[in-house]
Short mmCIF file of C-alpha atoms in Angstrom, two decimals:
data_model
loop_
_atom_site.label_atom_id
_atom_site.label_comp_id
_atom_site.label_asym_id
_atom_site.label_seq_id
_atom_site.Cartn_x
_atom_site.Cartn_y
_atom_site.Cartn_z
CA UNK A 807 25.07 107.44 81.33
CA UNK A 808 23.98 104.23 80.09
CA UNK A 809 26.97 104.19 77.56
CA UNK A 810 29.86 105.39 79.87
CA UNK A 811 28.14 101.89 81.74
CA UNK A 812 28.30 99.81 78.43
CA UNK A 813 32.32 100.68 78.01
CA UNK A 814 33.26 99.94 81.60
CA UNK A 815 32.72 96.11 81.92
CA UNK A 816 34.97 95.55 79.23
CA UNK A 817 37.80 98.15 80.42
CA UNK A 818 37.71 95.92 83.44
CA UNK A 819 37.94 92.75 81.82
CA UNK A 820 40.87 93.52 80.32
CA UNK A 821 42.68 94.90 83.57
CA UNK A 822 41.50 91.60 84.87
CA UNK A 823 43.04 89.44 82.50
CA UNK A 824 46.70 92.12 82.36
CA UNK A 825 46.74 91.37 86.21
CA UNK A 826 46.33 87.31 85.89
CA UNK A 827 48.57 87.52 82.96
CA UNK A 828 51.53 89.50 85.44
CA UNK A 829 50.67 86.67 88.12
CA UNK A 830 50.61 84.11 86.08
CA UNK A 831 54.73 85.37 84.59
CA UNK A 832 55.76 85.82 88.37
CA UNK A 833 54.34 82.45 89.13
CA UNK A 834 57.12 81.04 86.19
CA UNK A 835 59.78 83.08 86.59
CA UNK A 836 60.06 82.49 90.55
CA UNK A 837 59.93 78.98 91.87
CA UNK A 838 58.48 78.31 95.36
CA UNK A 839 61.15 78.77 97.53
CA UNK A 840 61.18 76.78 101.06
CA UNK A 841 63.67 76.94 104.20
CA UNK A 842 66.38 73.87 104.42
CA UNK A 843 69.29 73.75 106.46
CA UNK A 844 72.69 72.03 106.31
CA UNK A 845 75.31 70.90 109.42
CA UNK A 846 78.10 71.01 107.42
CA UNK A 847 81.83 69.41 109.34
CA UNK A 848 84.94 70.22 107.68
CA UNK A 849 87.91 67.94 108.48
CA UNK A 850 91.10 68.91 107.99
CA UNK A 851 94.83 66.87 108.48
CA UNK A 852 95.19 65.96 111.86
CA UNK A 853 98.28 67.22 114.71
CA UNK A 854 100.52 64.46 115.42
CA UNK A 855 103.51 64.35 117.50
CA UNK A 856 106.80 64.48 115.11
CA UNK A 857 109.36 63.24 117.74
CA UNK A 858 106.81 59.65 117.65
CA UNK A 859 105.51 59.53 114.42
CA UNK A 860 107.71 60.42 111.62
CA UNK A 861 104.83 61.15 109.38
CA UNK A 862 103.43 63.67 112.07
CA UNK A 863 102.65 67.55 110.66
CA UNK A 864 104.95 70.40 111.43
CA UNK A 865 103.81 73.29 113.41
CA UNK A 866 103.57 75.42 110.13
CA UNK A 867 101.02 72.31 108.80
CA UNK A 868 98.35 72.58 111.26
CA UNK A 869 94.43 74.42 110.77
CA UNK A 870 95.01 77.84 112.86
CA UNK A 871 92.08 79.77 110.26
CA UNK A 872 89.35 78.52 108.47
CA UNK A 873 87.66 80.67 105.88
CA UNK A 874 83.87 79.46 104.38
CA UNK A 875 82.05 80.48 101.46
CA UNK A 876 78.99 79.37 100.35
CA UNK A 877 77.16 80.52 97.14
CA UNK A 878 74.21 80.30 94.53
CA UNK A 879 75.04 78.86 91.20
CA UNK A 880 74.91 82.72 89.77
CA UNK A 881 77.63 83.59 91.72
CA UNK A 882 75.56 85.34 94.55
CA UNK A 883 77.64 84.86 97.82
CA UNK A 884 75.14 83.82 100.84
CA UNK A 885 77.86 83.53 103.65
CA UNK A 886 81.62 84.47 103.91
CA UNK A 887 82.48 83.10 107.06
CA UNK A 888 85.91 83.42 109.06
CA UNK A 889 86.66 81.35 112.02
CA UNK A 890 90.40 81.25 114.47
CA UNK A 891 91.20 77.82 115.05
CA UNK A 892 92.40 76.43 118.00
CA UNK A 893 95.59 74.36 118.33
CA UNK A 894 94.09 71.15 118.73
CA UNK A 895 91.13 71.40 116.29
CA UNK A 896 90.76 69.43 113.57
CA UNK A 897 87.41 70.13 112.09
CA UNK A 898 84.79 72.48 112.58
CA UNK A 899 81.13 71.73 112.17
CA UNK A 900 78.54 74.85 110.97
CA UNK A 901 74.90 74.72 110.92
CA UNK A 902 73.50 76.92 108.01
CA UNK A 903 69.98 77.53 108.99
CA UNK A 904 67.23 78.37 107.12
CA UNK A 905 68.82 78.63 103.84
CA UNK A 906 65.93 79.68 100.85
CA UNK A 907 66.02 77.02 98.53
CA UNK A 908 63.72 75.71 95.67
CA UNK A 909 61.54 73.57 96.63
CA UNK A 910 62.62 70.66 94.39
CA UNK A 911 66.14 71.68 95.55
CA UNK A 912 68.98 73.92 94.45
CA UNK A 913 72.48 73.21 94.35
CA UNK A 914 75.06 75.17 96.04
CA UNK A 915 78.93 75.70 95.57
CA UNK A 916 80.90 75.40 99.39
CA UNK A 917 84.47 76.49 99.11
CA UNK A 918 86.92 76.42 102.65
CA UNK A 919 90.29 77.61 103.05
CA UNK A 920 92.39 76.89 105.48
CA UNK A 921 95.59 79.27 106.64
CA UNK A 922 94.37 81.89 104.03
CA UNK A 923 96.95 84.15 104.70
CA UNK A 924 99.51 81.61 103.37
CA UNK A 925 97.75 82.04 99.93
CA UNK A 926 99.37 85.77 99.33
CA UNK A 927 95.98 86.75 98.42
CA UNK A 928 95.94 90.73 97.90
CA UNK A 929 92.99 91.39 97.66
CA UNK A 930 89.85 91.88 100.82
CA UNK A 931 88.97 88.24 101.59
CA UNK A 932 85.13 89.41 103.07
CA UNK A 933 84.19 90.74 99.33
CA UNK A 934 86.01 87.91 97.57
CA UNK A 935 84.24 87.08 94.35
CA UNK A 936 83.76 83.96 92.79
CA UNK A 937 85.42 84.29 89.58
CA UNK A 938 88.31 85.68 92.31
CA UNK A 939 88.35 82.61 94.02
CA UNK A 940 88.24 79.97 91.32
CA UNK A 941 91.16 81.81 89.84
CA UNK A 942 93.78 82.37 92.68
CA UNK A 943 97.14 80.34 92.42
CA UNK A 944 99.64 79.56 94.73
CA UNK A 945 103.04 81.17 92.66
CA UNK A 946 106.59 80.09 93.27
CA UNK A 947 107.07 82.65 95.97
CA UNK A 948 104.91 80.93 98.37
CA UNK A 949 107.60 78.08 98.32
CA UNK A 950 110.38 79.97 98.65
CA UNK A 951 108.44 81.43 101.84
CA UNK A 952 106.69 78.45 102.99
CA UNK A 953 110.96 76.35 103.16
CA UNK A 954 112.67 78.94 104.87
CA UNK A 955 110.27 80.48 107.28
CA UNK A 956 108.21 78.44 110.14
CA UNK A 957 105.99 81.70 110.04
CA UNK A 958 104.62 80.70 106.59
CA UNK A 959 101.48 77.82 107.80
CA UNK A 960 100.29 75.54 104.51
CA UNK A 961 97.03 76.41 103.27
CA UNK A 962 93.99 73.40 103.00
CA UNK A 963 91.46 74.03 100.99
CA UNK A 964 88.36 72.19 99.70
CA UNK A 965 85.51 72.47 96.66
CA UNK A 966 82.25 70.75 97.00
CA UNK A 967 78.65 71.30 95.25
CA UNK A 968 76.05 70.17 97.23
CA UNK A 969 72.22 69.95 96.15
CA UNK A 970 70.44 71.60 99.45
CA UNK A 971 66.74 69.94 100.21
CA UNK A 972 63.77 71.01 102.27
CA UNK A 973 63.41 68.18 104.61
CA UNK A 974 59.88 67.72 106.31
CA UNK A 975 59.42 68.84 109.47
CA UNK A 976 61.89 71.03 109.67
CA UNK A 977 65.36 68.31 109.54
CA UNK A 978 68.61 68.98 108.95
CA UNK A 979 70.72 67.85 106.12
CA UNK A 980 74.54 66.58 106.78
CA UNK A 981 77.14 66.99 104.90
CA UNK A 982 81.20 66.68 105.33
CA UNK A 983 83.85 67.87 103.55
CA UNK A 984 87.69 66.83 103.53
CA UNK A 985 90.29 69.47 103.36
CA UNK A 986 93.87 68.99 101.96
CA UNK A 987 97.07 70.44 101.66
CA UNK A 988 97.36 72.52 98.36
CA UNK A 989 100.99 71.38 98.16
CA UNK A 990 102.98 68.40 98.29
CA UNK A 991 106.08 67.61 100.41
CA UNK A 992 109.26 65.68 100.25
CA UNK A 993 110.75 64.30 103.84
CA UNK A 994 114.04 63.32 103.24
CA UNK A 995 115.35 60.79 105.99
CA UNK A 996 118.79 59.77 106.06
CA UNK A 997 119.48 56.73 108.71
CA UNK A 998 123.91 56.83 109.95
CA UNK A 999 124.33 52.93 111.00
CA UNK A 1000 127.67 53.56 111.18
CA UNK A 1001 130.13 54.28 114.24
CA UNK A 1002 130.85 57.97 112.46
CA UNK A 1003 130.02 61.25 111.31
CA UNK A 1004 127.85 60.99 107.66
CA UNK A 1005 128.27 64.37 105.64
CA UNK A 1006 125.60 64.51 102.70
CA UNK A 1007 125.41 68.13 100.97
CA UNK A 1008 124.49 69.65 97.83
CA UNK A 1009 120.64 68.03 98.21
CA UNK A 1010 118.38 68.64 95.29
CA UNK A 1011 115.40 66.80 94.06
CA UNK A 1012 114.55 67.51 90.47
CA UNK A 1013 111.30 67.01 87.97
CA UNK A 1014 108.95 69.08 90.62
CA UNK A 1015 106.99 71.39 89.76
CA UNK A 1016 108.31 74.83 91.62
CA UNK A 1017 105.93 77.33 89.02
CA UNK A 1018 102.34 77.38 90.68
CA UNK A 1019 99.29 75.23 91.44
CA UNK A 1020 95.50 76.34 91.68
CA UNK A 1021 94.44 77.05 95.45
CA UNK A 1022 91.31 74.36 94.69
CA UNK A 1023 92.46 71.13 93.30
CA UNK A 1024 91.52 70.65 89.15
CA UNK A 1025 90.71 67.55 87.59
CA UNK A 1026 94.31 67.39 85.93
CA UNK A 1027 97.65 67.50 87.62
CA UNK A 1028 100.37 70.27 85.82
CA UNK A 1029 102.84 68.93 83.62
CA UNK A 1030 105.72 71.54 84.30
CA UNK A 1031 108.56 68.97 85.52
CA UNK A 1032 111.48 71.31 84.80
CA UNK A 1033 111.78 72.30 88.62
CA UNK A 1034 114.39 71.78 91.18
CA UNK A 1035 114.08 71.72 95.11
CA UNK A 1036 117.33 72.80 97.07
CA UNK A 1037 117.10 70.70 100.55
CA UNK A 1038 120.39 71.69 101.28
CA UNK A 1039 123.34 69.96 103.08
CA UNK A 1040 122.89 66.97 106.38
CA UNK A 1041 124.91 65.99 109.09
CA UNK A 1042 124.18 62.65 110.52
CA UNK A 1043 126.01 61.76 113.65
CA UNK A 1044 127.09 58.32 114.26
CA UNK A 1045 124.05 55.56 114.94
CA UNK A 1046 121.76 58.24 114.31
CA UNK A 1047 119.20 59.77 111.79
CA UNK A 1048 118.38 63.11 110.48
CA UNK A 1049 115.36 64.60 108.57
CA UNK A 1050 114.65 67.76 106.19
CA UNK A 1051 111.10 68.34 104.15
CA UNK A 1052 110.05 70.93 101.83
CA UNK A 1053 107.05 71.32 99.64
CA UNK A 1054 106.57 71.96 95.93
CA UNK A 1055 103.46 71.91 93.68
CA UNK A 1056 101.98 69.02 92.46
CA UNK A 1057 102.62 67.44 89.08
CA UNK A 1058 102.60 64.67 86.68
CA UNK A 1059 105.37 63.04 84.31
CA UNK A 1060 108.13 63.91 86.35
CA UNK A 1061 111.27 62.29 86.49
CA UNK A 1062 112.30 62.49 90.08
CA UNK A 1063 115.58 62.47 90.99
CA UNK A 1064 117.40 63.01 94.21
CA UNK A 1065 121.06 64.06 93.79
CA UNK A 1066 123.56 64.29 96.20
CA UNK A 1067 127.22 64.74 97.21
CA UNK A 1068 127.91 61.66 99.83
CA UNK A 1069 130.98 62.61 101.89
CA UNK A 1070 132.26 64.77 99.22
CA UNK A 1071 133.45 62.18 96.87
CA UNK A 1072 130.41 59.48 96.35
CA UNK A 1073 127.24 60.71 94.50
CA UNK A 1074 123.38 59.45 95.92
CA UNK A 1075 121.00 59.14 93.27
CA UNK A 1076 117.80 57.64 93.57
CA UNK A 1077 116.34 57.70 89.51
CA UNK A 1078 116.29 53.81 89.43
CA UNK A 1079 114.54 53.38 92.84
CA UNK A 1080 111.74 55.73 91.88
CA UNK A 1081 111.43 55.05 88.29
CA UNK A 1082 109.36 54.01 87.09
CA UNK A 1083 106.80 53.52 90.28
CA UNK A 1084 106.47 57.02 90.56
CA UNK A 1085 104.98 59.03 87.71
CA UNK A 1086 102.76 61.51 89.57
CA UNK A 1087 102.65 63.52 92.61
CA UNK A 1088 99.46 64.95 93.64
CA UNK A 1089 98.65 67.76 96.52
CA UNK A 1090 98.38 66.37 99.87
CA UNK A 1091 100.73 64.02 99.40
CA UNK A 1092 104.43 63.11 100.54
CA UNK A 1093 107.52 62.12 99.05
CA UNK A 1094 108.62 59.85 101.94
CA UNK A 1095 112.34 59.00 101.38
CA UNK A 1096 114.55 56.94 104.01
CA UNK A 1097 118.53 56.28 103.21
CA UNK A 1098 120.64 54.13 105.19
CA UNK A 1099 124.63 54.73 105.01
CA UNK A 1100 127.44 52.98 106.47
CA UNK A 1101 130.86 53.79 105.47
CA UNK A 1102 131.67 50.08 104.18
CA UNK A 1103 128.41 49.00 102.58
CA UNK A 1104 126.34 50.40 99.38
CA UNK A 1105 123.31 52.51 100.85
CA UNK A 1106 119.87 51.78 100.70
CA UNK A 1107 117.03 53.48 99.55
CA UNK A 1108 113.15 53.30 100.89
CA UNK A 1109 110.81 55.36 98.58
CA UNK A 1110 107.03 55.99 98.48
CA UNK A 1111 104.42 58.63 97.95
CA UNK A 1112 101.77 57.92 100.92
CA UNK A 1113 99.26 60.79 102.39
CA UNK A 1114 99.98 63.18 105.07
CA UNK A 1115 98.38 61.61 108.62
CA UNK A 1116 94.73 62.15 108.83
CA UNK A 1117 92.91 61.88 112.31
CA UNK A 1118 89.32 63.18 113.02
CA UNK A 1119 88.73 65.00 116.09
CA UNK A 1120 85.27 65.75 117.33
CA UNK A 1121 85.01 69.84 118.60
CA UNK A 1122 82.19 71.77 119.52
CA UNK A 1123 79.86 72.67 116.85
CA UNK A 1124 79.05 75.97 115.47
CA UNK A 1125 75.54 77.54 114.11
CA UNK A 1126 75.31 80.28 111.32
CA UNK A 1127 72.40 82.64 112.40
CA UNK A 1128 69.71 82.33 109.40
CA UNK A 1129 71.04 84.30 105.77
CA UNK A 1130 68.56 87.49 105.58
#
């Protein structure tokens, strides 16, 4: 008896030690976690009024969906969020409460998309991966969709990491992100100052890039420049002024020209009045061209690249129930 007592105590020594050892390896290889949360708005391009502003949005332009995703560095997806936007709304604030974080902080990768189903993704959006996401495109056919068809609304979309901290007390953190178009557009305007009819046809603008563009914007613009935009043929009545737009992707090193056939028997060309000022056009962004004719005189051209109207709109806001 007295032996079987001499060989216990250091039996349980050592199941002592194996259990601090196991503590001591769960202790490193899981960080104290703490609760945080985050009101994050989104903002998105603004409505304007078109028949006012010439550099208001078309109906196709404006936020009527507004995907979010939020995930761990890993990849681990903690929400996948859909919302239906009203007509009027231009941003949508979310509360993500009690979020697990580290302690010291963790940083977190928020994607949103706006109009998804403008994207031509085929896949189910609610078990979207990462690697999924990062990689989708916008190809060529969403052009030829999104300049013939009303039906076809521009997607927004927007990338930010954010490092997520446990405030005392229980605050919350606030954060914003901006949305933008995933395309850019041309608005051709074409001012008659004369007391006739002005007949411009065979429209094309050249050096775009008409191949595809990432859905998230990249650090570097695409250098394909051997695309061409058909925008068609204009009638301008007398003391009057017509418009057309389109989109393409953007691009750098292009040289932009706009060609046309001016009453059948005069060509428009506008290479010297945008080059070289122009040498990139970036998503989000417009081509904003305005020609003046008259019959007698030489016409005149107006050419910039300036941002699509942005207005912020306060709305109601929104609050995720806690991520389980």
């Amino acid at each position: 008896m007295n032996n079987m007592k001499k060989h216990r105590h250091p039996a349980a020594i050592f199941l002592l030690l194996l259990s601090l050892l196991a503590v001591s390896c769960i202790s490193d290889d899981y960080p104290v976690r703490e609760k945080a949360t985050v009101k994050m708005t989104f903002t998105t391009r603004a409505i304007s009024n078109p028949t006012v502003d010439a550099g208001g949005l078309e109906a196709n332009e404006h936020m009527r969906t507004l995907r979010v995703i939020v995930a761990r560095k890993n990849g681990e997806i903690l929400y996948n969020l859909k919302y239906d936007i009203a007509e009027d709304e231009t941003s949508k604030t979310i509360t993500f409460s009690e979020m697990t974080v580290n302690a010291d902080g963790e940083a977190f990768d928020f994607y949103a998309i706006a109009n998804e189903d403008g994207v031509g993704y085929s896949g189910d959006w609610n078990n979207v991966s990462i690697n999924d996401l990062q990689g989708m495109n916008l190809q060529s056919g969403f052009l030829t969709n999104a300049n013939t068809s009303t039906d076809t609304y521009i997607p927004q979309t927007a990338y930010k990491q954010i490092t997520v901290v446990p405030r005392t007390g229980g605050g919350i953190q606030s954060e914003t992100m901006q949305l933008d178009f995933a395309v850019a557009k041309v608005r051709l305007t074409i001012n008659n100052t004369s007391s006739g009819e002005q007949y411009v046809n065979d429209i094309n603008l050249s050096g775009v890039n008409m191949t595809s563009t990432p859905l998230f914007a990249g650090t570097d613009l695409s250098n394909v420049v051997n695309g061409e935009l058909e925008l068609g043929d204009m009638t301008i009545h007398a003391n009057s002024t017509a418009t057309v737009y389109a989109y393409f992707f953007e691009n750098t090193g292009g040289n932009y020209i706009l060609s046309a056939s001016w009453n059948g028997d005069q060509t428009l060309d506008i290479t010297n009045a945008v080059t070289p000022n122009i040498t990139q056009i970036s998503r989000g962004t417009e081509l904003d061209i305005n020609i003046t004719l008259n019959a007698t005189t030489t016409p005149t051209f107006n050419i910039e690249v300036v941002p699509w109207t942005t207005v912020e709109v306060d709305v109601p806001p929104f609050e995720v129930p806690p991520f389980k």
